[in-house]
mmCIF file of C-alpha atoms in Angstrom:
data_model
loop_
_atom_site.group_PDB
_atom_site.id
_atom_site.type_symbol
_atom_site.label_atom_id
_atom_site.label_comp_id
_atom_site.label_asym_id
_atom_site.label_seq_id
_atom_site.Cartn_x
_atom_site.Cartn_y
_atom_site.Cartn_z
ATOM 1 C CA UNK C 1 31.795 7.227 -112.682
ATOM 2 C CA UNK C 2 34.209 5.017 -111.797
ATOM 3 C CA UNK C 3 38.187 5.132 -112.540
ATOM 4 C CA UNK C 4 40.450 2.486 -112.626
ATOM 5 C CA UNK C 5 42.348 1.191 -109.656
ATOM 6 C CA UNK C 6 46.078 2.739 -109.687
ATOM 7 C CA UNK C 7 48.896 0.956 -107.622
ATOM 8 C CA UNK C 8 50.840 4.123 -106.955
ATOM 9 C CA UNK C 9 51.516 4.815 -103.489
ATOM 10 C CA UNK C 10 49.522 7.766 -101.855
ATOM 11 C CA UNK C 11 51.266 11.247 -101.892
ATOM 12 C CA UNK C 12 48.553 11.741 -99.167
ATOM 13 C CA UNK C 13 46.955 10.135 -96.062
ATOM 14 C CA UNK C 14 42.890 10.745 -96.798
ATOM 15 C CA UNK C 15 42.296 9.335 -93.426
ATOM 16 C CA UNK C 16 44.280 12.270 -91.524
ATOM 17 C CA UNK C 17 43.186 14.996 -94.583
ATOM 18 C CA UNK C 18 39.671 14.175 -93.437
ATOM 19 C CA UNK C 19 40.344 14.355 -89.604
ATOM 20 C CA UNK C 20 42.043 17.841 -90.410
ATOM 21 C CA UNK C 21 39.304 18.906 -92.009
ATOM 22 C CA UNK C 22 36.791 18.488 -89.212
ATOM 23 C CA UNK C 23 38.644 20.615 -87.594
ATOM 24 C CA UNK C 24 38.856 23.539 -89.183
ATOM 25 C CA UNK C 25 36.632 26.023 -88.076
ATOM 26 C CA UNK C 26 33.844 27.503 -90.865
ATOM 27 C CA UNK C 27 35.027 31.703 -89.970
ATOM 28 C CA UNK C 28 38.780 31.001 -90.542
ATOM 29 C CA UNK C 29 38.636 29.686 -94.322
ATOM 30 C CA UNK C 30 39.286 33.108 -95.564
ATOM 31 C CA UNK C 31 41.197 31.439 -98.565
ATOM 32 C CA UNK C 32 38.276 29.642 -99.655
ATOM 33 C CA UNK C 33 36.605 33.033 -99.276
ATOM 34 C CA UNK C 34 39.521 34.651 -101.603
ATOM 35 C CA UNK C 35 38.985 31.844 -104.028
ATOM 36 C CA UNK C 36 35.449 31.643 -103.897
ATOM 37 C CA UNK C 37 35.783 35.494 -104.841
ATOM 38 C CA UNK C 38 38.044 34.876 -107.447
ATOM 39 C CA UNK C 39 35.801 32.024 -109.231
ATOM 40 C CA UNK C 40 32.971 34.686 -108.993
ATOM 41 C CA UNK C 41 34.900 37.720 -111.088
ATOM 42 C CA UNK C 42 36.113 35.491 -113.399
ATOM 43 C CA UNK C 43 33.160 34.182 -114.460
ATOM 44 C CA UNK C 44 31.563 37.504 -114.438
ATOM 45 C CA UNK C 45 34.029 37.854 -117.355
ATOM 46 C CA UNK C 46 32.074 34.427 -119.301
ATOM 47 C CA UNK C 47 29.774 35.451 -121.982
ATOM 48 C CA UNK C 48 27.669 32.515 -121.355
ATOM 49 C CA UNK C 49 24.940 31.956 -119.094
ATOM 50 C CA UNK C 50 25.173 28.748 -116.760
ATOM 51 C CA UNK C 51 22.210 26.485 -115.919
ATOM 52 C CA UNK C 52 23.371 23.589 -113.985
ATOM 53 C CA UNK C 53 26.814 24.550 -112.231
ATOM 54 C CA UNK C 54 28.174 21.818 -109.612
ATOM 55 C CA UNK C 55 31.430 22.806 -107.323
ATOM 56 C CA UNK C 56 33.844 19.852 -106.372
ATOM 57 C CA UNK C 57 34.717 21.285 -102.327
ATOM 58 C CA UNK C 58 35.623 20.072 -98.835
ATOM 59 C CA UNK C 59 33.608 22.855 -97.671
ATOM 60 C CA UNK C 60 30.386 22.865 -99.173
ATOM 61 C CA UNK C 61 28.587 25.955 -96.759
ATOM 62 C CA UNK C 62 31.680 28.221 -97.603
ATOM 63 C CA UNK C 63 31.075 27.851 -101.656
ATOM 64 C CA UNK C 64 27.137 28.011 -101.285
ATOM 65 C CA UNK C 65 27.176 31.181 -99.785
ATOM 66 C CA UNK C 66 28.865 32.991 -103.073
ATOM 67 C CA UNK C 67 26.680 30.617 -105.494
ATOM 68 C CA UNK C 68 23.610 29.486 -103.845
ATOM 69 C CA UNK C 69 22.205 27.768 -107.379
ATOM 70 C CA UNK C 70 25.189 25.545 -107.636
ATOM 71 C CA UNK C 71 24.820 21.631 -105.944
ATOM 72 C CA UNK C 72 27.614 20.624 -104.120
ATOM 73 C CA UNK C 73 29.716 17.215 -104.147
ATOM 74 C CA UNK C 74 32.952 16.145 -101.696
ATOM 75 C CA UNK C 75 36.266 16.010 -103.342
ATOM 76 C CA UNK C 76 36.291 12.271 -102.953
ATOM 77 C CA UNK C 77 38.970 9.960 -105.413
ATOM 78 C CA UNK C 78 35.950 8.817 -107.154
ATOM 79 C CA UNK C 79 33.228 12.218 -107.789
ATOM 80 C CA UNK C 80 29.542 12.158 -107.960
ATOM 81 C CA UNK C 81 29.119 13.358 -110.740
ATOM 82 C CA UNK C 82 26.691 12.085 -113.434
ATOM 83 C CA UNK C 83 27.939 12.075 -117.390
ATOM 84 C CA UNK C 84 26.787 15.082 -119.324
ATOM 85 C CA UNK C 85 25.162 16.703 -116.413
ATOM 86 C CA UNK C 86 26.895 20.006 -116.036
ATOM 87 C CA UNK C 87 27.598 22.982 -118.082
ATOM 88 C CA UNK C 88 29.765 24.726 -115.359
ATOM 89 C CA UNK C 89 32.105 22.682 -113.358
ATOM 90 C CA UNK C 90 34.062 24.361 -110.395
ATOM 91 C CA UNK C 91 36.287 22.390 -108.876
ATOM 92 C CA UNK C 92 37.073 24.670 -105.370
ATOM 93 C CA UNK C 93 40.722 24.638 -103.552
ATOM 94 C CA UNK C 94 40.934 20.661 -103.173
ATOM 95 C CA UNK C 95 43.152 19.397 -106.211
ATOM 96 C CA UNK C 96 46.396 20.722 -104.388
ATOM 97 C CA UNK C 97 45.612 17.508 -102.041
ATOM 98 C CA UNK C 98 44.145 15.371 -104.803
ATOM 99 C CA UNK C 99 46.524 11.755 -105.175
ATOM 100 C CA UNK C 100 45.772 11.516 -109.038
ATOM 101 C CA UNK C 101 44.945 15.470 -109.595
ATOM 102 C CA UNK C 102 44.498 14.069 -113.759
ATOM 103 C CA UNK C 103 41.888 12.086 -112.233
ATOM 104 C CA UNK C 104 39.984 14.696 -111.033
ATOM 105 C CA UNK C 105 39.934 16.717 -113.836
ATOM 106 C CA UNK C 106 38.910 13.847 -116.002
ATOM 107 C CA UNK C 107 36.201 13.424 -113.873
ATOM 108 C CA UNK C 108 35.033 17.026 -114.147
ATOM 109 C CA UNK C 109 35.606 16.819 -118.198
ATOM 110 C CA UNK C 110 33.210 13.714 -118.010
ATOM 111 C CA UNK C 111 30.405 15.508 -116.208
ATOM 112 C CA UNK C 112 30.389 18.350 -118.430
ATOM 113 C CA UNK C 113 28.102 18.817 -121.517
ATOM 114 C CA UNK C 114 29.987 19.971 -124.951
ATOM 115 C CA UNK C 115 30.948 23.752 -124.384
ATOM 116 C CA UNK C 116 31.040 23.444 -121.057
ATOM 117 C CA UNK C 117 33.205 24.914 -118.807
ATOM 118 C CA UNK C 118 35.524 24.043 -115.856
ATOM 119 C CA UNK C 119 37.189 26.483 -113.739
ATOM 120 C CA UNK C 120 39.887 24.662 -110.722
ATOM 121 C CA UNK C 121 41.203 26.572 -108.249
ATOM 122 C CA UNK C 122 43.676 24.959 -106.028
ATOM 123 C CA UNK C 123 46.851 26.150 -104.103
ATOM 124 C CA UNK C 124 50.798 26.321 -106.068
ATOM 125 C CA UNK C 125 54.082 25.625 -105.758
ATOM 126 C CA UNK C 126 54.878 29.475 -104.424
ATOM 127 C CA UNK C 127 52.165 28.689 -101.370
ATOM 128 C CA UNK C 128 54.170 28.958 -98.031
ATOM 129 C CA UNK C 129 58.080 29.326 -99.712
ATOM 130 C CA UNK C 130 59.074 30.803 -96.280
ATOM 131 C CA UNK C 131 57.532 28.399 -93.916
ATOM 132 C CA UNK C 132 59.420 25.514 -95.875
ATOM 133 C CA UNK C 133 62.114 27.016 -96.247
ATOM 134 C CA UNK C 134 62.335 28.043 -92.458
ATOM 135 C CA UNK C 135 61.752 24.863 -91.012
ATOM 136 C CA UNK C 136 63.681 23.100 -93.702
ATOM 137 C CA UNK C 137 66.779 24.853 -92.038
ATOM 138 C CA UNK C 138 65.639 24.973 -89.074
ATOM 139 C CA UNK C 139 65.359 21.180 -89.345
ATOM 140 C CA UNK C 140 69.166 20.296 -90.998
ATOM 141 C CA UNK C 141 70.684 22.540 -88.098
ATOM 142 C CA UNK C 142 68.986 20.829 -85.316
ATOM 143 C CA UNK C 143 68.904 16.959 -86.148
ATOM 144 C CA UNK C 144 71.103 17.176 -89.330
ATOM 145 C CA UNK C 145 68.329 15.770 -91.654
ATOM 146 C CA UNK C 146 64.915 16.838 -93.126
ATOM 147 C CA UNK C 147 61.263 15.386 -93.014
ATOM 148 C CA UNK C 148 58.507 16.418 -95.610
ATOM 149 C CA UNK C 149 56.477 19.183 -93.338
ATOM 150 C CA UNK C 150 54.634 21.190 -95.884
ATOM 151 C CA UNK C 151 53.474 19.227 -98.618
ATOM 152 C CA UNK C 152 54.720 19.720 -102.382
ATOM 153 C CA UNK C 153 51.886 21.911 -104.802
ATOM 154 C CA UNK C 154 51.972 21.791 -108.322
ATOM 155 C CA UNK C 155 54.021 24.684 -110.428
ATOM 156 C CA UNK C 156 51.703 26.962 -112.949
ATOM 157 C CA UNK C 157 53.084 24.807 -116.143
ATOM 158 C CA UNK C 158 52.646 21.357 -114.858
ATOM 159 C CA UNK C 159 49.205 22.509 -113.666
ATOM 160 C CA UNK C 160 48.310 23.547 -116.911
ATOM 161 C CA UNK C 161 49.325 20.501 -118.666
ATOM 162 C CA UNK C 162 46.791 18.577 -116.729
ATOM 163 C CA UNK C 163 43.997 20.434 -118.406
ATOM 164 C CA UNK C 164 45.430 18.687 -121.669
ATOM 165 C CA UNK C 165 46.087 15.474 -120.205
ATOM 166 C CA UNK C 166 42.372 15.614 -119.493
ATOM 167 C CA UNK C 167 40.994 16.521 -122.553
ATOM 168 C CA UNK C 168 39.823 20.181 -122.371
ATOM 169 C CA UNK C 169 40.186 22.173 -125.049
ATOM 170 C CA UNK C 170 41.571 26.040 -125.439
ATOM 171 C CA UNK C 171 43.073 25.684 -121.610
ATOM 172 C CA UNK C 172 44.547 28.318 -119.765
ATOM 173 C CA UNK C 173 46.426 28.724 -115.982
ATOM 174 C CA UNK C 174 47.436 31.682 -114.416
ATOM 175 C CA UNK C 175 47.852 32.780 -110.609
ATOM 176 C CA UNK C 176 47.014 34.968 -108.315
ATOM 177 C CA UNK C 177 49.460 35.988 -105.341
ATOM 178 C CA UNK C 178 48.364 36.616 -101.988
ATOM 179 C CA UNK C 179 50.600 38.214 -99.163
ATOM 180 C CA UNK C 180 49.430 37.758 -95.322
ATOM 181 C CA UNK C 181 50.949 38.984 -92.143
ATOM 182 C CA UNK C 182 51.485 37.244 -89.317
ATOM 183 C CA UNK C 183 52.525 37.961 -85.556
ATOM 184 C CA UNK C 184 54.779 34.662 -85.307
ATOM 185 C CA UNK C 185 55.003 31.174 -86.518
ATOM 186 C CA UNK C 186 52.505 30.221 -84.035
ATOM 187 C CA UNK C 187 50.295 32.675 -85.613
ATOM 188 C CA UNK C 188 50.660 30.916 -89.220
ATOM 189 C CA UNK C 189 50.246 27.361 -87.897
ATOM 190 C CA UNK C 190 47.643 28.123 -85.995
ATOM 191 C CA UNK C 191 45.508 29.364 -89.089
ATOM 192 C CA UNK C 192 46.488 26.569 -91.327
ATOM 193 C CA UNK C 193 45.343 24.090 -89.068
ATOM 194 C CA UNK C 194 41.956 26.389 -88.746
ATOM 195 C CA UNK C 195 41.673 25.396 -92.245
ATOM 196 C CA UNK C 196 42.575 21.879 -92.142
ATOM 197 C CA UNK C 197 45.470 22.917 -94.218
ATOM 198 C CA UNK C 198 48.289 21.037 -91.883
ATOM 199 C CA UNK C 199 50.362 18.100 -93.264
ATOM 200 C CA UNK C 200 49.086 15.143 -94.162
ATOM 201 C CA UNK C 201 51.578 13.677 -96.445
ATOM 202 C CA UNK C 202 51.706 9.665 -95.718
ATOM 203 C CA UNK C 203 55.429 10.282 -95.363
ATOM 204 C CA UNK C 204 55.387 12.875 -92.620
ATOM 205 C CA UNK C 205 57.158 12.646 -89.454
ATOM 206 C CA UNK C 206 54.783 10.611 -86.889
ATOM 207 C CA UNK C 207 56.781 11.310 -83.710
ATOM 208 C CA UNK C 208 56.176 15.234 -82.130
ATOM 209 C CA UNK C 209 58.069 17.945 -82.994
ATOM 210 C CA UNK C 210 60.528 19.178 -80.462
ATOM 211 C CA UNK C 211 59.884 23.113 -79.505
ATOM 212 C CA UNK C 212 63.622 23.652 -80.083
ATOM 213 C CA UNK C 213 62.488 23.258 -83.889
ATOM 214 C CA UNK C 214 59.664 25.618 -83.720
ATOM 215 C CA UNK C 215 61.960 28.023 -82.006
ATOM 216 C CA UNK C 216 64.713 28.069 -84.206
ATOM 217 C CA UNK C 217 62.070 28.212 -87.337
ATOM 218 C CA UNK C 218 60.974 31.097 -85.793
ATOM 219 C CA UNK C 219 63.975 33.128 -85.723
ATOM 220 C CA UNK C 220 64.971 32.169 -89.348
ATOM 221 C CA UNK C 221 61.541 33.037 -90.441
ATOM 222 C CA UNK C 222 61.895 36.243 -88.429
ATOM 223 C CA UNK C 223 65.564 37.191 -89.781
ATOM 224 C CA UNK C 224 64.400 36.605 -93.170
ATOM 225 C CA UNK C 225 61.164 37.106 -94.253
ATOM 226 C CA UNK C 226 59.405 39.897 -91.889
ATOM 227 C CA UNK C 227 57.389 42.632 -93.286
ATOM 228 C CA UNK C 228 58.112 46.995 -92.897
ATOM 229 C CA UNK C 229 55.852 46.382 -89.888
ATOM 230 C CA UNK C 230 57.505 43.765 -88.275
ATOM 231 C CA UNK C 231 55.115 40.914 -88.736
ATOM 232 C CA UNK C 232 55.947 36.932 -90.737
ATOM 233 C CA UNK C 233 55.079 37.432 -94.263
ATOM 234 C CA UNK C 234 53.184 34.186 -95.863
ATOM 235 C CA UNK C 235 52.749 33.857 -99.655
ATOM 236 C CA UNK C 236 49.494 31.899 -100.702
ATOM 237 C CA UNK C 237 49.429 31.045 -104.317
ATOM 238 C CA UNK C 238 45.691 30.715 -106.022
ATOM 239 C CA UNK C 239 46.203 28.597 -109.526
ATOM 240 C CA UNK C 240 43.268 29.227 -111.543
ATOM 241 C CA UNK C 241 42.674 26.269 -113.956
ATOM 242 C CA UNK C 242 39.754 27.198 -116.943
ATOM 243 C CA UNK C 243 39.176 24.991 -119.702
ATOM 244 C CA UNK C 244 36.229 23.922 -121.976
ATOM 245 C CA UNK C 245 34.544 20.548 -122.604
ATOM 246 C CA UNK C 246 35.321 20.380 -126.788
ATOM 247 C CA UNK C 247 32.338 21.480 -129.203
ATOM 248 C CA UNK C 248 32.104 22.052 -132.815
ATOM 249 C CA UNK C 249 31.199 25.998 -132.246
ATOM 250 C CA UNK C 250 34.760 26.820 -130.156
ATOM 251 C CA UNK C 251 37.448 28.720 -132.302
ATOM 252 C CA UNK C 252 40.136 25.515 -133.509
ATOM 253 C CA UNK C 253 43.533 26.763 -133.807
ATOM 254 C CA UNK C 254 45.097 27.020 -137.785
ATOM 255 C CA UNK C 255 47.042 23.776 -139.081
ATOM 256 C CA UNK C 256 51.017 24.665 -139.162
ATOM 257 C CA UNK C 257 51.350 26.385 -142.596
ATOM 258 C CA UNK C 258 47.733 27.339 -142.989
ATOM 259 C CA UNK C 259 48.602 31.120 -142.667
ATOM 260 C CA UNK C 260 48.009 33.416 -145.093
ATOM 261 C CA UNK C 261 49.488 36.041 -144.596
ATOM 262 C CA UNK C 262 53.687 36.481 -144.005
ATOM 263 C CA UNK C 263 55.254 37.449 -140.512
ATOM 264 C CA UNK C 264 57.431 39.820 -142.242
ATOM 265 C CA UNK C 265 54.486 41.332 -144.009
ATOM 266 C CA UNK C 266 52.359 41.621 -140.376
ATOM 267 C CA UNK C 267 55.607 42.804 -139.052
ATOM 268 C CA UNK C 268 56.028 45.270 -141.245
ATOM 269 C CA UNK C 269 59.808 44.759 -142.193
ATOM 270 C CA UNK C 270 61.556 43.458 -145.169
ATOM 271 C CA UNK C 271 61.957 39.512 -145.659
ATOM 272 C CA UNK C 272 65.405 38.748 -146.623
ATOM 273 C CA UNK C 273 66.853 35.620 -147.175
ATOM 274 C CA UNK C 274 69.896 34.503 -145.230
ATOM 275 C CA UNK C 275 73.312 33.641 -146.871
ATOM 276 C CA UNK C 276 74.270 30.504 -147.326
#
């Protein structure tokens, strides 16, 4: 299934993603867990029975323990995924580091069968608010610019729009928040690089970080954004993404003045007409 070539720069290095990734360690992914949890109710919620699911991941082990039946592929630019293979598509907390996210989906749409469904999870633009906005101060007091140090994730609308972009009908997005605690700042990058969730923007800082930064980060984060008990407060943002592969049985939405039946009338109020 192959894509053509784009000559748009790279929002991300895949080299250093990868490298990241090998490094995180299997019993720390608890997001993936949270997603993978969150894929599973949701689609408890399906009235439809699925055959021949496949789950686009990074981490294949994490995602086969919660649905042993599915088959697995890497969240590569290009997919392996064959045409008209699938009727269940999950594509599992990767398209928040995807360089053409469209792409992907487009990919997915491709491998699904007609009435088939995708469901994307993936990480948004409320994901770690306090951690940028700590060490984005933190930054401008100490060296009087800023570097890119947690990388951009898309907003709930522009998310959505992607499932149009791609060609999936009756789309929906919606997120789920997620609050953790942590001891320090140490703490928090400590577990995002468990998860290979650390920067790898191709336009991050290549030169090491001077403590001093850390430090002052720290005490920002601390004045700012601690908890009742005293601990760092980190937001994680879960964007679920569902949309269906188009078929002649799904509902089709009425043509603009197809209605038959008033808004005043439904409303129950009187229609008057306005003065000129």
């Amino acid at each position: 299934m192959k894509l053509p070539a784009s000559n748009a720069p790279s929002l991300f290095d895949r080299k250093i993603l990868d490298l990241h990734r090998a490094r995180a360690r299997i019993e720390d992914l608890f997001l993936h867990r949270a997603a993978a949890d969150e894929v599973h109710d949701r689609l408890k919620l399906v009235n439809k029975t699925f055959t021949s699911p496949i789950i686009v991941s990074p981490f294949p082990k994490v995602w086969t323990e919660r649905f042993p039946e599915a088959d697995v592929v890497l969240d590569d630019d290009v997919l392996e995924l064959s045409p008209a293979s699938n009727d269940l598509v999950i594509h599992a907390m990767a398209l928040h580091w995807a360089n053409d996210p469209v792409g992907q989906l487009i990919q997915c749409h491709r491998a699904l069968r007609p009435d088939g469904l995708l469901l994307a999870i993936c990480l948004g633009g409320d994901t770690l608010t306090e951690l940028r906005a700590a060490l984005g101060q933190a930054e401008i007091e100490i060296t009087g610019g800023l570097s890119p140090r947690v990388a951009p994730m898309g907003e709930l609308r522009d998310l959505g729009g992607l499932l149009q972009r791609a060609g999936f009908a009756l789309p929906v997005a919606d997120s789920v928040p997620l609050s953790v605690e942590y001891r320090d700042l140490w703490h928090l990058m400590h577990d995002l690089r468990s998860m290979g969730e650390t920067n790898a923007l191709s336009a991050r800082r290549r030169t090491l970080t001077r403590r001093g930064l850390f430090n002052a980060a720290q005490a920002i984060y601390s004045e700012n954004f601690t908890s009742p008990s005293g601990r760092l407060t980190a937001t994680f943002e879960l964007i679920c993404l569902t949309g269906w592969s188009p078929d002649d049985s799904q509902p089709k939405p009425l043509r603009p003045g197809s209605a038959q039946t008033r808004l005043a009338h439904a409303l129950r109020t009187d229609e008057r007409k306005l003065p000129d």
